[in-house]
Amino acid sequence: MKQYHHLCCCVFTCSKKLVEGGQVAMQWELKNTWPTKITSTDLKSDGNEVAVDTLEMAHEQLIITNGS
């Protein structure tokens, strides 16, 4: 059973560090975010695939900033 709960006033921030020294190269901030779909890979016991989970999210605002 899948359960989704509406999240109000939720801020999701994802930063990607691509520069040496640990500086943030780019940052994505999603405001008022909630999950809309979650999918997983069907794995077989005798297979060698890589597991991939996907989380799709709806949001009311997206702010993308470059590192300083």
PDB file of C-alpha atoms in Angstrom:
ATOM      1  CA  MET A   1       0.000   0.000   0.000  1.00  0.00           C
ATOM      2  CA  LYS A   2       1.375   3.403  -0.981  1.00  0.00           C
ATOM      3  CA  GLN A   3       0.664   6.363   1.228  1.00  0.00           C
ATOM      4  CA  TYR A   4       1.192   9.984   0.294  1.00  0.00           C
ATOM      5  CA  HIS A   5       0.779  12.793   2.759  1.00  0.00           C
ATOM      6  CA  HIS A   6       0.374  16.400   1.646  1.00  0.00           C
ATOM      7  CA  LEU A   7       3.266  18.428   2.975  1.00  0.00           C
ATOM      8  CA  CYS A   8       2.609  22.106   3.420  1.00  0.00           C
ATOM      9  CA  CYS A   9       5.372  24.674   3.688  1.00  0.00           C
ATOM     10  CA  CYS A  10       8.010  22.065   2.898  1.00  0.00           C
ATOM     11  CA  VAL A  11      11.336  23.160   1.424  1.00  0.00           C
ATOM     12  CA  PHE A  12      13.510  20.606  -0.377  1.00  0.00           C
ATOM     13  CA  THR A  13      17.072  21.666  -1.178  1.00  0.00           C
ATOM     14  CA  CYS A  14      19.493  19.688  -3.317  1.00  0.00           C
ATOM     15  CA  SER A  15      23.095  20.831  -3.705  1.00  0.00           C
ATOM     16  CA  LYS A  16      25.677  19.417  -6.072  1.00  0.00           C
ATOM     17  CA  LYS A  17      29.339  19.823  -5.171  1.00  0.00           C
ATOM     18  CA  LEU A  18      31.351  19.775  -8.375  1.00  0.00           C
ATOM     19  CA  VAL A  19      34.226  22.052  -7.469  1.00  0.00           C
ATOM     20  CA  GLU A  20      37.310  20.948  -5.533  1.00  0.00           C
ATOM     21  CA  GLY A  21      37.373  22.204  -1.982  1.00  0.00           C
ATOM     22  CA  GLY A  22      33.747  21.312  -1.250  1.00  0.00           C
ATOM     23  CA  GLN A  23      32.160  24.446  -2.710  1.00  0.00           C
ATOM     24  CA  VAL A  24      28.617  24.159  -3.992  1.00  0.00           C
ATOM     25  CA  ALA A  25      28.551  24.490  -7.789  1.00  0.00           C
ATOM     26  CA  MET A  26      24.758  24.535  -8.197  1.00  0.00           C
ATOM     27  CA  GLN A  27      21.758  24.350  -5.879  1.00  0.00           C
ATOM     28  CA  TRP A  28      18.087  23.551  -6.504  1.00  0.00           C
ATOM     29  CA  GLU A  29      15.501  24.667  -3.930  1.00  0.00           C
ATOM     30  CA  LEU A  30      11.881  23.529  -4.279  1.00  0.00           C
ATOM     31  CA  LYS A  31       9.303  25.206  -2.066  1.00  0.00           C
ATOM     32  CA  ASN A  32       5.969  23.719  -0.995  1.00  0.00           C
ATOM     33  CA  THR A  33       6.953  20.296  -2.289  1.00  0.00           C
ATOM     34  CA  TRP A  34       5.114  16.953  -2.098  1.00  0.00           C
ATOM     35  CA  PRO A  35       5.649  13.525  -3.688  1.00  0.00           C
ATOM     36  CA  THR A  36       3.372  12.603  -6.590  1.00  0.00           C
ATOM     37  CA  LYS A  37       4.825   9.275  -7.738  1.00  0.00           C
ATOM     38  CA  ILE A  38       7.320   6.720  -6.457  1.00  0.00           C
ATOM     39  CA  THR A  39       8.572   3.879  -8.646  1.00  0.00           C
ATOM     40  CA  SER A  40      11.147   1.140  -8.110  1.00  0.00           C
ATOM     41  CA  THR A  41      12.938  -1.264 -10.403  1.00  0.00           C
ATOM     42  CA  ASP A  42      11.615  -4.833 -10.453  1.00  0.00           C
ATOM     43  CA  LEU A  43      14.688  -6.852  -9.531  1.00  0.00           C
ATOM     44  CA  LYS A  44      15.152 -10.550 -10.262  1.00  0.00           C
ATOM     45  CA  SER A  45      17.071 -12.783  -7.870  1.00  0.00           C
ATOM     46  CA  ASP A  46      19.236 -14.140 -10.701  1.00  0.00           C
ATOM     47  CA  GLY A  47      19.757 -10.777 -12.432  1.00  0.00           C
ATOM     48  CA  ASN A  48      22.551  -8.237 -12.110  1.00  0.00           C
ATOM     49  CA  GLU A  49      20.657  -5.004 -12.794  1.00  0.00           C
ATOM     50  CA  VAL A  50      21.198  -1.882 -10.761  1.00  0.00           C
ATOM     51  CA  ALA A  51      18.273  -0.870  -8.559  1.00  0.00           C
ATOM     52  CA  VAL A  52      16.814   2.505  -9.521  1.00  0.00           C
ATOM     53  CA  ASP A  53      14.168   4.289  -7.475  1.00  0.00           C
ATOM     54  CA  THR A  54      12.416   7.346  -8.892  1.00  0.00           C
ATOM     55  CA  LEU A  55      10.671   9.995  -6.819  1.00  0.00           C
ATOM     56  CA  GLU A  56       8.575  12.527  -8.748  1.00  0.00           C
ATOM     57  CA  MET A  57       7.659  15.660  -6.839  1.00  0.00           C
ATOM     58  CA  ALA A  58       5.272  18.537  -7.405  1.00  0.00           C
ATOM     59  CA  HIS A  59       6.272  21.982  -6.229  1.00  0.00           C
ATOM     60  CA  GLU A  60       5.007  25.532  -6.180  1.00  0.00           C
ATOM     61  CA  GLN A  61       8.349  27.262  -6.659  1.00  0.00           C
ATOM     62  CA  LEU A  62      11.785  26.271  -7.978  1.00  0.00           C
ATOM     63  CA  ILE A  63      14.876  28.385  -7.304  1.00  0.00           C
ATOM     64  CA  ILE A  64      18.127  27.444  -9.066  1.00  0.00           C
ATOM     65  CA  THR A  65      21.323  29.170  -7.955  1.00  0.00           C
ATOM     66  CA  ASN A  66      24.908  28.849  -9.145  1.00  0.00           C
ATOM     67  CA  GLY A  67      27.735  28.497  -6.641  1.00  0.00           C
ATOM     68  CA  SER A  68      29.638  31.532  -5.516  1.00  0.00           C
TER      69      SER A  68
END
